[in-house]
Amino acid sequence: MSETEPGTAPYTYAQAGVSIAAGNALVRAIGPLAKATRRAGADADLGGFGGFFDLKAAGFVDPLLVAANDGVGTKLKLAIEHDRHDGVGIDLVAMCVNDLIVQGAEPLFFLDYYATAKLDPAVAERVVGSIANGCLQAGCALIGGETAEMPGMYAPGDYDLAGFCVGAVERDRVLTGREIAAGDVILGLASSGVHSNGFSLVRRLASDKGWKLDRPALFDQETLLIDALMAPTRIYVKSLLPVLAEGRIKGLAHITGGGLLENVPRVLPKGAHARIDADAWPQPRLMAFLQAQGAIEPEEMSRTFNCGIGMAVVVAAEEAAAVRAALESAGETVFAVGHIEAGERGCTVSGSIETWGAQADWTATHLG
């Protein structure tokens, strides 16, 4: 190794923009948050090179593991610009665990990846705190993660998130949708807002229309527009698990990018076609606002936003009333939104002018 030139100060990692001390302090700060997510099979201690999970201790006999990963998308830009960091971690967890429950899997443990130009411990602790909150809502343990400080990769103040979740389902309880048949009923579980899809369009509208995000929303004078947009994604895990355990559900579809049109067909077997009636539930005022502001065509709305339905549940007609009652007792808002009929695998959504603001009834079909 060459000697330091006379008069030259020694270089340090901190001088290059990375603070190891700040990272260690963050780990110490979030330790109690992770421990609060303890569950059978995991003790949620942080600081090792990896996190352990004991499937036997969690009560599984012959399980299959199911894994999912996701991010929050450009919703993070609004969070950063408007200091709304206390819900994005719930979004992160929700996008993963809601994808696991549709396979019939119980989310077991979660890991996060937080990347930023320069670590702001106060912001990072709020973000990780919201991740822990999401894990508590989903009943999974936050057993580890990675914080990456990368000057030059991100603009000052920016950060990005990724989440990784593993769940398990007994081999004979995997939810495949293969038993879905004509005559089955489709129930829709209400969303909590935009969730985490469509925010590139939301942000474009905000810019082009000059929205004042820090003022009350036109459709709800008691809520700031930014808070209506940033409402965290609803986590459906705890309300669905008991009904799944009873074997009452034939199929589940998490309504994310692509909307009802493109997500419902993903759980249908060949020969099954979903027909959804958009008049069966009231379009949320936030969705109506977005549609009106952008003069968005109904089919575009149905492919970009969840339009008020965050999860589709397919059940036999004779089970529909009992499943609906169970989910409502668990706190869900439930609508009977459609049915399954014989036909080419796909989904047709029909809606009227009162529901969607279109000039005529419309039908859009996506074939999976």
mmCIF file of C-alpha atoms in Angstrom:
data_model
loop_
_atom_site.group_PDB
_atom_site.id
_atom_site.type_symbol
_atom_site.label_atom_id
_atom_site.label_comp_id
_atom_site.label_asym_id
_atom_site.label_seq_id
_atom_site.Cartn_x
_atom_site.Cartn_y
_atom_site.Cartn_z
ATOM 1 C CA MET A 1 0.000 0.000 0.000
ATOM 2 C CA SER A 2 1.397 3.392 -0.975
ATOM 3 C CA GLU A 3 2.062 5.949 1.691
ATOM 4 C CA THR A 4 -0.183 9.008 2.028
ATOM 5 C CA GLU A 5 1.253 12.023 0.269
ATOM 6 C CA PRO A 6 2.513 14.667 2.671
ATOM 7 C CA GLY A 7 -0.166 17.204 3.547
ATOM 8 C CA THR A 8 -3.012 14.979 2.309
ATOM 9 C CA ALA A 9 -5.765 14.220 4.823
ATOM 10 C CA PRO A 10 -6.686 10.534 5.055
ATOM 11 C CA TYR A 11 -9.879 9.567 3.263
ATOM 12 C CA THR A 12 -12.807 8.114 5.202
ATOM 13 C CA TYR A 13 -16.051 6.369 4.247
ATOM 14 C CA ALA A 14 -17.999 9.163 5.984
ATOM 15 C CA GLN A 15 -16.171 11.722 3.857
ATOM 16 C CA ALA A 16 -17.447 9.861 0.778
ATOM 17 C CA GLY A 17 -21.000 10.194 2.081
ATOM 18 C CA VAL A 18 -21.599 6.945 3.982
ATOM 19 C CA SER A 19 -21.970 6.894 7.756
ATOM 20 C CA ILE A 20 -21.512 3.459 9.343
ATOM 21 C CA ALA A 21 -22.302 4.974 12.733
ATOM 22 C CA ALA A 22 -25.663 6.284 11.487
ATOM 23 C CA GLY A 23 -26.518 2.854 10.119
ATOM 24 C CA ASN A 24 -25.661 1.167 13.399
ATOM 25 C CA ALA A 25 -27.721 3.727 15.295
ATOM 26 C CA LEU A 26 -30.706 2.989 13.046
ATOM 27 C CA VAL A 27 -30.427 -0.743 13.720
ATOM 28 C CA ARG A 28 -30.479 -0.056 17.450
ATOM 29 C CA ALA A 29 -33.473 2.269 17.072
ATOM 30 C CA ILE A 30 -35.589 -0.142 15.040
ATOM 31 C CA GLY A 31 -34.767 -3.210 17.143
ATOM 32 C CA PRO A 32 -37.784 -2.725 19.448
ATOM 33 C CA LEU A 33 -40.027 -2.205 16.408
ATOM 34 C CA ALA A 34 -38.964 -5.544 14.965
ATOM 35 C CA LYS A 35 -39.346 -7.317 18.316
ATOM 36 C CA ALA A 36 -42.935 -6.074 18.473
ATOM 37 C CA THR A 37 -43.689 -8.245 15.423
ATOM 38 C CA ARG A 38 -42.712 -11.519 17.168
ATOM 39 C CA ARG A 39 -44.817 -14.533 16.263
ATOM 40 C CA ALA A 40 -44.573 -18.302 16.639
ATOM 41 C CA GLY A 41 -41.525 -19.445 14.700
ATOM 42 C CA ALA A 42 -39.572 -16.186 14.858
ATOM 43 C CA ASP A 43 -38.078 -14.097 17.625
ATOM 44 C CA ALA A 44 -37.495 -11.095 15.334
ATOM 45 C CA ASP A 45 -34.032 -10.198 16.699
ATOM 46 C CA LEU A 46 -31.975 -8.088 14.286
ATOM 47 C CA GLY A 47 -28.247 -7.831 13.732
ATOM 48 C CA GLY A 48 -27.192 -11.254 12.493
ATOM 49 C CA PHE A 49 -26.253 -12.233 8.953
ATOM 50 C CA GLY A 50 -29.652 -13.824 8.365
ATOM 51 C CA GLY A 51 -33.013 -14.397 9.978
ATOM 52 C CA PHE A 52 -34.290 -17.793 11.073
ATOM 53 C CA PHE A 53 -37.839 -19.109 11.018
ATOM 54 C CA ASP A 54 -39.022 -22.379 12.559
ATOM 55 C CA LEU A 55 -41.898 -23.840 10.527
ATOM 56 C CA LYS A 56 -42.482 -26.614 13.040
ATOM 57 C CA ALA A 57 -42.872 -24.095 15.848
ATOM 58 C CA ALA A 58 -45.387 -22.248 13.682
ATOM 59 C CA GLY A 59 -47.541 -25.375 13.577
ATOM 60 C CA PHE A 60 -47.042 -26.540 9.989
ATOM 61 C CA VAL A 61 -46.947 -30.250 9.164
ATOM 62 C CA ASP A 62 -46.417 -30.587 5.393
ATOM 63 C CA PRO A 63 -46.015 -27.016 4.156
ATOM 64 C CA LEU A 64 -45.118 -25.430 0.862
ATOM 65 C CA LEU A 65 -43.260 -22.135 1.037
ATOM 66 C CA VAL A 66 -44.578 -19.222 -1.019
ATOM 67 C CA ALA A 67 -42.483 -16.107 -1.638
ATOM 68 C CA ALA A 68 -43.339 -12.632 -2.911
ATOM 69 C CA ASN A 69 -41.502 -9.367 -3.354
ATOM 70 C CA ASP A 70 -42.651 -5.905 -4.375
ATOM 71 C CA GLY A 71 -42.139 -2.183 -3.925
ATOM 72 C CA VAL A 72 -44.230 0.919 -3.413
ATOM 73 C CA GLY A 73 -43.623 2.617 -6.757
ATOM 74 C CA THR A 74 -43.849 6.335 -7.406
ATOM 75 C CA LYS A 75 -46.171 6.817 -4.440
ATOM 76 C CA LEU A 76 -42.838 7.273 -2.662
ATOM 77 C CA LYS A 77 -42.291 10.547 -4.538
ATOM 78 C CA LEU A 78 -45.385 12.012 -2.903
ATOM 79 C CA ALA A 79 -44.299 10.642 0.463
ATOM 80 C CA ILE A 80 -40.903 12.318 0.145
ATOM 81 C CA GLU A 81 -42.220 15.617 -1.221
ATOM 82 C CA HIS A 82 -44.937 15.943 1.436
ATOM 83 C CA ASP A 83 -43.285 14.326 4.484
ATOM 84 C CA ARG A 84 -45.716 11.393 4.543
ATOM 85 C CA HIS A 85 -43.398 8.553 5.613
ATOM 86 C CA ASP A 86 -45.632 6.877 8.196
ATOM 87 C CA GLY A 87 -47.733 4.772 5.819
ATOM 88 C CA VAL A 88 -45.482 3.709 2.962
ATOM 89 C CA GLY A 89 -44.131 0.760 4.944
ATOM 90 C CA ILE A 90 -47.685 -0.548 5.299
ATOM 91 C CA ASP A 91 -47.993 -0.264 1.510
ATOM 92 C CA LEU A 92 -44.772 -2.226 1.129
ATOM 93 C CA VAL A 93 -45.942 -5.060 3.360
ATOM 94 C CA ALA A 94 -49.442 -5.073 1.884
ATOM 95 C CA MET A 95 -48.259 -5.491 -1.683
ATOM 96 C CA CYS A 96 -46.383 -8.629 -0.650
ATOM 97 C CA VAL A 97 -48.680 -10.266 1.905
ATOM 98 C CA ASN A 98 -51.835 -9.721 -0.148
ATOM 99 C CA ASP A 99 -50.087 -11.597 -2.964
ATOM 100 C CA LEU A 100 -49.354 -14.491 -0.598
ATOM 101 C CA ILE A 101 -52.856 -14.836 0.836
ATOM 102 C CA VAL A 102 -54.313 -15.333 -2.653
ATOM 103 C CA GLN A 103 -52.318 -18.584 -2.805
ATOM 104 C CA GLY A 104 -53.839 -19.615 0.503
ATOM 105 C CA ALA A 105 -50.522 -18.931 2.243
ATOM 106 C CA GLU A 106 -50.113 -17.405 5.691
ATOM 107 C CA PRO A 107 -47.387 -14.712 5.679
ATOM 108 C CA LEU A 108 -44.621 -15.745 8.096
ATOM 109 C CA PHE A 109 -41.721 -13.333 7.865
ATOM 110 C CA PHE A 110 -40.716 -10.148 6.094
ATOM 111 C CA LEU A 111 -37.477 -8.452 5.109
ATOM 112 C CA ASP A 112 -37.069 -4.940 3.754
ATOM 113 C CA TYR A 113 -34.538 -3.082 1.622
ATOM 114 C CA TYR A 114 -34.189 0.669 2.193
ATOM 115 C CA ALA A 115 -31.865 2.566 -0.150
ATOM 116 C CA THR A 116 -31.059 6.263 0.000
ATOM 117 C CA ALA A 117 -28.403 8.802 -0.953
ATOM 118 C CA LYS A 118 -27.713 9.855 2.633
ATOM 119 C CA LEU A 119 -29.308 8.228 5.638
ATOM 120 C CA ASP A 120 -31.691 10.468 7.559
ATOM 121 C CA PRO A 121 -32.236 8.441 10.743
ATOM 122 C CA ALA A 122 -35.467 10.250 11.641
ATOM 123 C CA VAL A 123 -37.053 9.511 8.254
ATOM 124 C CA ALA A 124 -35.705 5.963 8.123
ATOM 125 C CA GLU A 125 -37.082 5.173 11.578
ATOM 126 C CA ARG A 126 -40.541 6.392 10.525
ATOM 127 C CA VAL A 127 -40.421 4.274 7.381
ATOM 128 C CA VAL A 128 -39.259 1.132 9.177
ATOM 129 C CA GLY A 129 -41.778 1.810 11.916
ATOM 130 C CA SER A 130 -44.528 1.739 9.311
ATOM 131 C CA ILE A 131 -43.112 -1.529 7.933
ATOM 132 C CA ALA A 132 -43.354 -3.005 11.418
ATOM 133 C CA ASN A 133 -46.918 -1.701 11.624
ATOM 134 C CA GLY A 134 -47.757 -3.480 8.375
ATOM 135 C CA CYS A 135 -46.195 -6.692 9.660
ATOM 136 C CA LEU A 136 -48.323 -6.493 12.794
ATOM 137 C CA GLN A 137 -51.433 -6.046 10.655
ATOM 138 C CA ALA A 138 -50.458 -9.093 8.585
ATOM 139 C CA GLY A 139 -49.306 -11.243 11.512
ATOM 140 C CA CYS A 140 -45.822 -11.780 10.100
ATOM 141 C CA ALA A 141 -42.459 -11.151 11.732
ATOM 142 C CA LEU A 142 -39.994 -8.507 10.585
ATOM 143 C CA ILE A 143 -36.839 -10.592 10.888
ATOM 144 C CA GLY A 144 -34.299 -8.534 8.982
ATOM 145 C CA GLY A 145 -33.517 -6.112 6.205
ATOM 146 C CA GLU A 146 -30.860 -3.991 4.553
ATOM 147 C CA THR A 147 -30.203 -0.269 4.716
ATOM 148 C CA ALA A 148 -28.071 0.973 1.827
ATOM 149 C CA GLU A 149 -26.528 4.436 1.791
ATOM 150 C CA MET A 150 -25.490 5.157 -1.808
ATOM 151 C CA PRO A 151 -24.429 8.740 -2.546
ATOM 152 C CA GLY A 152 -24.624 9.478 -6.251
ATOM 153 C CA MET A 153 -27.262 6.799 -6.905
ATOM 154 C CA TYR A 154 -30.177 8.836 -5.547
ATOM 155 C CA ALA A 155 -31.010 12.523 -5.420
ATOM 156 C CA PRO A 156 -30.650 14.142 -1.976
ATOM 157 C CA GLY A 157 -33.638 13.266 0.179
ATOM 158 C CA ASP A 158 -34.825 10.439 -2.073
ATOM 159 C CA TYR A 159 -35.145 6.827 -0.983
ATOM 160 C CA ASP A 160 -36.519 3.590 -2.407
ATOM 161 C CA LEU A 161 -38.078 0.541 -0.798
ATOM 162 C CA ALA A 162 -38.370 -3.133 -1.638
ATOM 163 C CA GLY A 163 -39.994 -5.840 0.425
ATOM 164 C CA PHE A 164 -39.629 -9.608 0.544
ATOM 165 C CA CYS A 165 -42.082 -11.908 2.290
ATOM 166 C CA VAL A 166 -42.275 -15.674 2.747
ATOM 167 C CA GLY A 167 -45.424 -17.533 3.692
ATOM 168 C CA ALA A 168 -46.469 -21.144 4.012
ATOM 169 C CA VAL A 169 -49.516 -23.230 3.199
ATOM 170 C CA GLU A 170 -50.190 -26.887 3.899
ATOM 171 C CA ARG A 171 -49.751 -28.852 0.695
ATOM 172 C CA ASP A 172 -53.397 -29.906 0.553
ATOM 173 C CA ARG A 173 -54.695 -26.354 1.161
ATOM 174 C CA VAL A 174 -53.043 -24.502 -1.728
ATOM 175 C CA LEU A 175 -55.550 -22.159 -3.383
ATOM 176 C CA THR A 176 -55.341 -22.812 -7.135
ATOM 177 C CA GLY A 177 -58.752 -21.728 -8.441
ATOM 178 C CA ARG A 178 -59.149 -25.019 -10.286
ATOM 179 C CA GLU A 179 -62.555 -25.647 -8.651
ATOM 180 C CA ILE A 180 -64.029 -22.338 -9.833
ATOM 181 C CA ALA A 181 -67.059 -23.014 -12.058
ATOM 182 C CA ALA A 182 -70.062 -21.349 -13.685
ATOM 183 C CA GLY A 183 -72.543 -20.132 -11.100
ATOM 184 C CA ASP A 184 -69.946 -19.119 -8.518
ATOM 185 C CA VAL A 185 -70.257 -15.661 -6.965
ATOM 186 C CA ILE A 186 -67.583 -12.944 -6.942
ATOM 187 C CA LEU A 187 -67.396 -10.849 -3.783
ATOM 188 C CA GLY A 188 -65.379 -7.641 -3.728
ATOM 189 C CA LEU A 189 -63.592 -6.352 -0.634
ATOM 190 C CA ALA A 190 -63.428 -2.574 -0.507
ATOM 191 C CA SER A 191 -60.063 -0.895 -0.982
ATOM 192 C CA SER A 192 -58.795 1.867 1.300
ATOM 193 C CA GLY A 193 -58.005 4.189 -1.596
ATOM 194 C CA VAL A 194 -55.618 4.183 -4.541
ATOM 195 C CA HIS A 195 -53.400 1.633 -2.729
ATOM 196 C CA SER A 196 -50.013 1.524 -4.537
ATOM 197 C CA ASN A 197 -50.854 1.429 -8.235
ATOM 198 C CA GLY A 198 -51.498 4.205 -10.715
ATOM 199 C CA PHE A 199 -49.430 6.890 -8.996
ATOM 200 C CA SER A 200 -47.519 7.891 -12.102
ATOM 201 C CA LEU A 201 -50.873 8.986 -13.521
ATOM 202 C CA VAL A 202 -51.923 10.557 -10.209
ATOM 203 C CA ARG A 203 -48.731 12.601 -10.089
ATOM 204 C CA ARG A 204 -49.124 13.637 -13.735
ATOM 205 C CA LEU A 205 -52.658 14.856 -13.010
ATOM 206 C CA ALA A 206 -51.480 16.685 -9.888
ATOM 207 C CA SER A 207 -48.848 18.507 -11.931
ATOM 208 C CA ASP A 208 -50.969 19.275 -14.994
ATOM 209 C CA LYS A 209 -54.060 20.345 -13.016
ATOM 210 C CA GLY A 210 -52.174 22.293 -10.369
ATOM 211 C CA TRP A 211 -53.675 20.434 -7.422
ATOM 212 C CA LYS A 212 -53.132 21.993 -4.002
ATOM 213 C CA LEU A 213 -52.338 18.773 -2.181
ATOM 214 C CA ASP A 214 -52.069 20.423 1.227
ATOM 215 C CA ARG A 215 -55.676 21.681 1.079
ATOM 216 C CA PRO A 216 -58.947 19.837 1.796
ATOM 217 C CA ALA A 217 -60.029 17.498 -0.980
ATOM 218 C CA LEU A 218 -62.945 18.699 -3.114
ATOM 219 C CA PHE A 219 -64.746 15.437 -2.362
ATOM 220 C CA ASP A 220 -64.022 15.443 1.398
ATOM 221 C CA GLN A 221 -63.542 18.769 3.148
ATOM 222 C CA GLU A 222 -62.373 17.037 6.333
ATOM 223 C CA THR A 223 -59.392 15.351 4.628
ATOM 224 C CA LEU A 224 -56.361 16.926 2.955
ATOM 225 C CA LEU A 225 -56.009 15.751 -0.626
ATOM 226 C CA ILE A 226 -52.488 14.458 0.030
ATOM 227 C CA ASP A 227 -53.776 12.337 2.925
ATOM 228 C CA ALA A 228 -56.576 10.881 0.794
ATOM 229 C CA LEU A 229 -54.036 9.914 -1.867
ATOM 230 C CA MET A 230 -51.526 8.510 0.632
ATOM 231 C CA ALA A 231 -53.961 6.264 2.547
ATOM 232 C CA PRO A 232 -52.060 2.968 3.057
ATOM 233 C CA THR A 233 -52.978 -0.166 1.141
ATOM 234 C CA ARG A 234 -55.460 -2.333 3.020
ATOM 235 C CA ILE A 235 -54.064 -5.630 4.316
ATOM 236 C CA TYR A 236 -56.645 -8.423 3.983
ATOM 237 C CA VAL A 237 -54.700 -11.267 5.578
ATOM 238 C CA LYS A 238 -56.245 -11.564 9.044
ATOM 239 C CA SER A 239 -59.826 -11.334 7.788
ATOM 240 C CA LEU A 240 -59.286 -13.953 5.078
ATOM 241 C CA LEU A 241 -57.248 -16.568 6.954
ATOM 242 C CA PRO A 242 -60.131 -17.954 9.094
ATOM 243 C CA VAL A 243 -62.409 -18.292 6.064
ATOM 244 C CA LEU A 244 -59.637 -19.989 4.105
ATOM 245 C CA ALA A 245 -59.116 -22.416 6.994
ATOM 246 C CA GLU A 246 -62.771 -23.437 6.667
ATOM 247 C CA GLY A 247 -62.303 -24.202 2.956
ATOM 248 C CA ARG A 248 -65.066 -21.824 1.883
ATOM 249 C CA ILE A 249 -63.093 -19.841 -0.700
ATOM 250 C CA LYS A 250 -62.403 -21.117 -4.230
ATOM 251 C CA GLY A 251 -60.201 -18.296 -5.474
ATOM 252 C CA LEU A 252 -58.742 -14.893 -4.567
ATOM 253 C CA ALA A 253 -57.385 -12.102 -6.757
ATOM 254 C CA HIS A 254 -55.405 -9.164 -5.393
ATOM 255 C CA ILE A 255 -56.461 -6.140 -7.465
ATOM 256 C CA THR A 256 -53.270 -4.257 -8.309
ATOM 257 C CA GLY A 257 -51.912 -2.895 -11.602
ATOM 258 C CA GLY A 258 -54.228 -3.992 -14.400
ATOM 259 C CA GLY A 259 -57.282 -3.688 -12.173
ATOM 260 C CA LEU A 260 -60.165 -6.132 -12.147
ATOM 261 C CA LEU A 261 -59.856 -6.788 -15.868
ATOM 262 C CA GLU A 262 -56.380 -8.239 -15.709
ATOM 263 C CA ASN A 263 -56.140 -9.673 -12.200
ATOM 264 C CA VAL A 264 -59.335 -11.712 -11.883
ATOM 265 C CA PRO A 265 -58.513 -13.941 -14.921
ATOM 266 C CA ARG A 266 -55.229 -14.924 -13.267
ATOM 267 C CA VAL A 267 -57.126 -17.166 -10.814
ATOM 268 C CA LEU A 268 -59.625 -18.662 -13.266
ATOM 269 C CA PRO A 269 -59.376 -22.128 -14.819
ATOM 270 C CA LYS A 270 -59.960 -22.673 -18.522
ATOM 271 C CA GLY A 271 -63.609 -22.448 -19.474
ATOM 272 C CA ALA A 272 -64.453 -19.931 -16.734
ATOM 273 C CA HIS A 273 -65.287 -16.294 -17.475
ATOM 274 C CA ALA A 274 -65.824 -13.601 -14.847
ATOM 275 C CA ARG A 275 -68.627 -11.107 -15.411
ATOM 276 C CA ILE A 276 -68.454 -8.080 -13.116
ATOM 277 C CA ASP A 277 -71.152 -5.422 -12.742
ATOM 278 C CA ALA A 278 -69.652 -2.030 -11.903
ATOM 279 C CA ASP A 279 -73.084 -0.851 -10.722
ATOM 280 C CA ALA A 280 -72.839 -3.326 -7.827
ATOM 281 C CA TRP A 281 -70.730 -1.002 -5.674
ATOM 282 C CA PRO A 282 -70.447 2.785 -5.389
ATOM 283 C CA GLN A 283 -67.377 4.243 -7.029
ATOM 284 C CA PRO A 284 -65.401 5.929 -4.229
ATOM 285 C CA ARG A 285 -65.411 9.711 -4.400
ATOM 286 C CA LEU A 286 -61.632 9.726 -4.746
ATOM 287 C CA MET A 287 -61.873 7.510 -7.831
ATOM 288 C CA ALA A 288 -64.638 9.677 -9.288
ATOM 289 C CA PHE A 289 -62.417 12.722 -8.692
ATOM 290 C CA LEU A 290 -59.472 11.128 -10.510
ATOM 291 C CA GLN A 291 -61.656 10.076 -13.421
ATOM 292 C CA ALA A 292 -63.251 13.504 -13.793
ATOM 293 C CA GLN A 293 -59.955 15.385 -13.463
ATOM 294 C CA GLY A 294 -58.347 13.341 -16.206
ATOM 295 C CA ALA A 295 -61.416 12.674 -18.353
ATOM 296 C CA ILE A 296 -60.259 9.067 -18.021
ATOM 297 C CA GLU A 297 -62.156 6.539 -20.132
ATOM 298 C CA PRO A 298 -63.898 3.794 -18.131
ATOM 299 C CA GLU A 299 -61.753 0.989 -19.536
ATOM 300 C CA GLU A 300 -58.596 2.966 -18.738
ATOM 301 C CA MET A 301 -59.880 3.492 -15.172
ATOM 302 C CA SER A 302 -60.518 -0.230 -14.779
ATOM 303 C CA ARG A 303 -56.980 -1.081 -15.884
ATOM 304 C CA THR A 304 -55.145 1.634 -13.952
ATOM 305 C CA PHE A 305 -56.920 1.842 -10.585
ATOM 306 C CA ASN A 306 -58.649 -0.627 -8.268
ATOM 307 C CA CYS A 307 -61.840 1.486 -8.533
ATOM 308 C CA GLY A 308 -62.777 0.673 -4.957
ATOM 309 C CA ILE A 309 -62.189 -3.087 -4.919
ATOM 310 C CA GLY A 310 -58.882 -4.299 -3.458
ATOM 311 C CA MET A 311 -59.550 -8.047 -3.368
ATOM 312 C CA ALA A 312 -61.884 -10.310 -5.339
ATOM 313 C CA VAL A 313 -63.187 -13.439 -3.601
ATOM 314 C CA VAL A 314 -64.735 -16.305 -5.579
ATOM 315 C CA VAL A 315 -67.092 -18.620 -3.676
ATOM 316 C CA ALA A 316 -69.847 -21.112 -4.432
ATOM 317 C CA ALA A 317 -73.278 -19.460 -4.595
ATOM 318 C CA GLU A 318 -74.493 -21.364 -1.537
ATOM 319 C CA GLU A 319 -71.495 -20.133 0.491
ATOM 320 C CA ALA A 320 -71.727 -16.469 -0.527
ATOM 321 C CA ALA A 321 -73.931 -15.271 2.333
ATOM 322 C CA ALA A 322 -71.884 -17.020 5.040
ATOM 323 C CA VAL A 323 -68.553 -15.847 3.629
ATOM 324 C CA ARG A 324 -69.828 -12.303 3.276
ATOM 325 C CA ALA A 325 -71.056 -12.300 6.884
ATOM 326 C CA ALA A 326 -67.735 -13.667 8.155
ATOM 327 C CA LEU A 327 -65.708 -11.063 6.284
ATOM 328 C CA GLU A 328 -67.959 -8.239 7.392
ATOM 329 C CA SER A 329 -67.625 -9.427 10.987
ATOM 330 C CA ALA A 330 -63.850 -9.230 10.492
ATOM 331 C CA GLY A 331 -64.150 -5.575 9.500
ATOM 332 C CA GLU A 332 -64.304 -5.772 5.717
ATOM 333 C CA THR A 333 -66.749 -3.884 3.517
ATOM 334 C CA VAL A 334 -68.083 -6.493 1.104
ATOM 335 C CA PHE A 335 -70.003 -6.210 -2.170
ATOM 336 C CA ALA A 336 -71.435 -8.914 -4.421
ATOM 337 C CA VAL A 337 -69.811 -7.684 -7.636
ATOM 338 C CA GLY A 338 -70.341 -10.455 -10.156
ATOM 339 C CA HIS A 339 -70.421 -14.107 -11.047
ATOM 340 C CA ILE A 340 -68.651 -16.808 -13.046
ATOM 341 C CA GLU A 341 -70.101 -18.103 -16.282
ATOM 342 C CA ALA A 342 -68.970 -20.630 -18.855
ATOM 343 C CA GLY A 343 -66.821 -19.126 -21.577
ATOM 344 C CA GLU A 344 -63.324 -18.224 -22.622
ATOM 345 C CA ARG A 345 -61.023 -17.547 -19.684
ATOM 346 C CA GLY A 346 -61.200 -13.814 -19.027
ATOM 347 C CA CYS A 347 -63.154 -10.997 -17.434
ATOM 348 C CA THR A 348 -65.871 -8.636 -18.637
ATOM 349 C CA VAL A 349 -66.700 -5.499 -16.685
ATOM 350 C CA SER A 350 -69.937 -3.648 -17.467
ATOM 351 C CA GLY A 351 -70.927 -0.317 -15.954
ATOM 352 C CA SER A 352 -73.452 2.441 -16.421
ATOM 353 C CA ILE A 353 -73.128 6.191 -16.740
ATOM 354 C CA GLU A 354 -74.112 6.696 -13.089
ATOM 355 C CA THR A 355 -71.246 4.523 -11.898
ATOM 356 C CA TRP A 356 -68.426 5.445 -14.211
ATOM 357 C CA GLY A 357 -69.189 8.850 -15.708
ATOM 358 C CA ALA A 358 -69.171 7.429 -19.234
ATOM 359 C CA GLN A 359 -71.496 8.633 -21.981
ATOM 360 C CA ALA A 360 -72.961 5.168 -22.433
ATOM 361 C CA ASP A 361 -72.863 1.703 -20.973
ATOM 362 C CA TRP A 362 -69.598 -0.022 -21.708
ATOM 363 C CA THR A 363 -68.063 -3.451 -21.657
ATOM 364 C CA ALA A 364 -64.387 -4.282 -21.659
ATOM 365 C CA THR A 365 -62.980 -7.779 -21.824
ATOM 366 C CA HIS A 366 -59.510 -9.058 -21.035
ATOM 367 C CA LEU A 367 -58.694 -12.620 -21.995
ATOM 368 C CA GLY A 368 -56.090 -14.180 -19.744
#
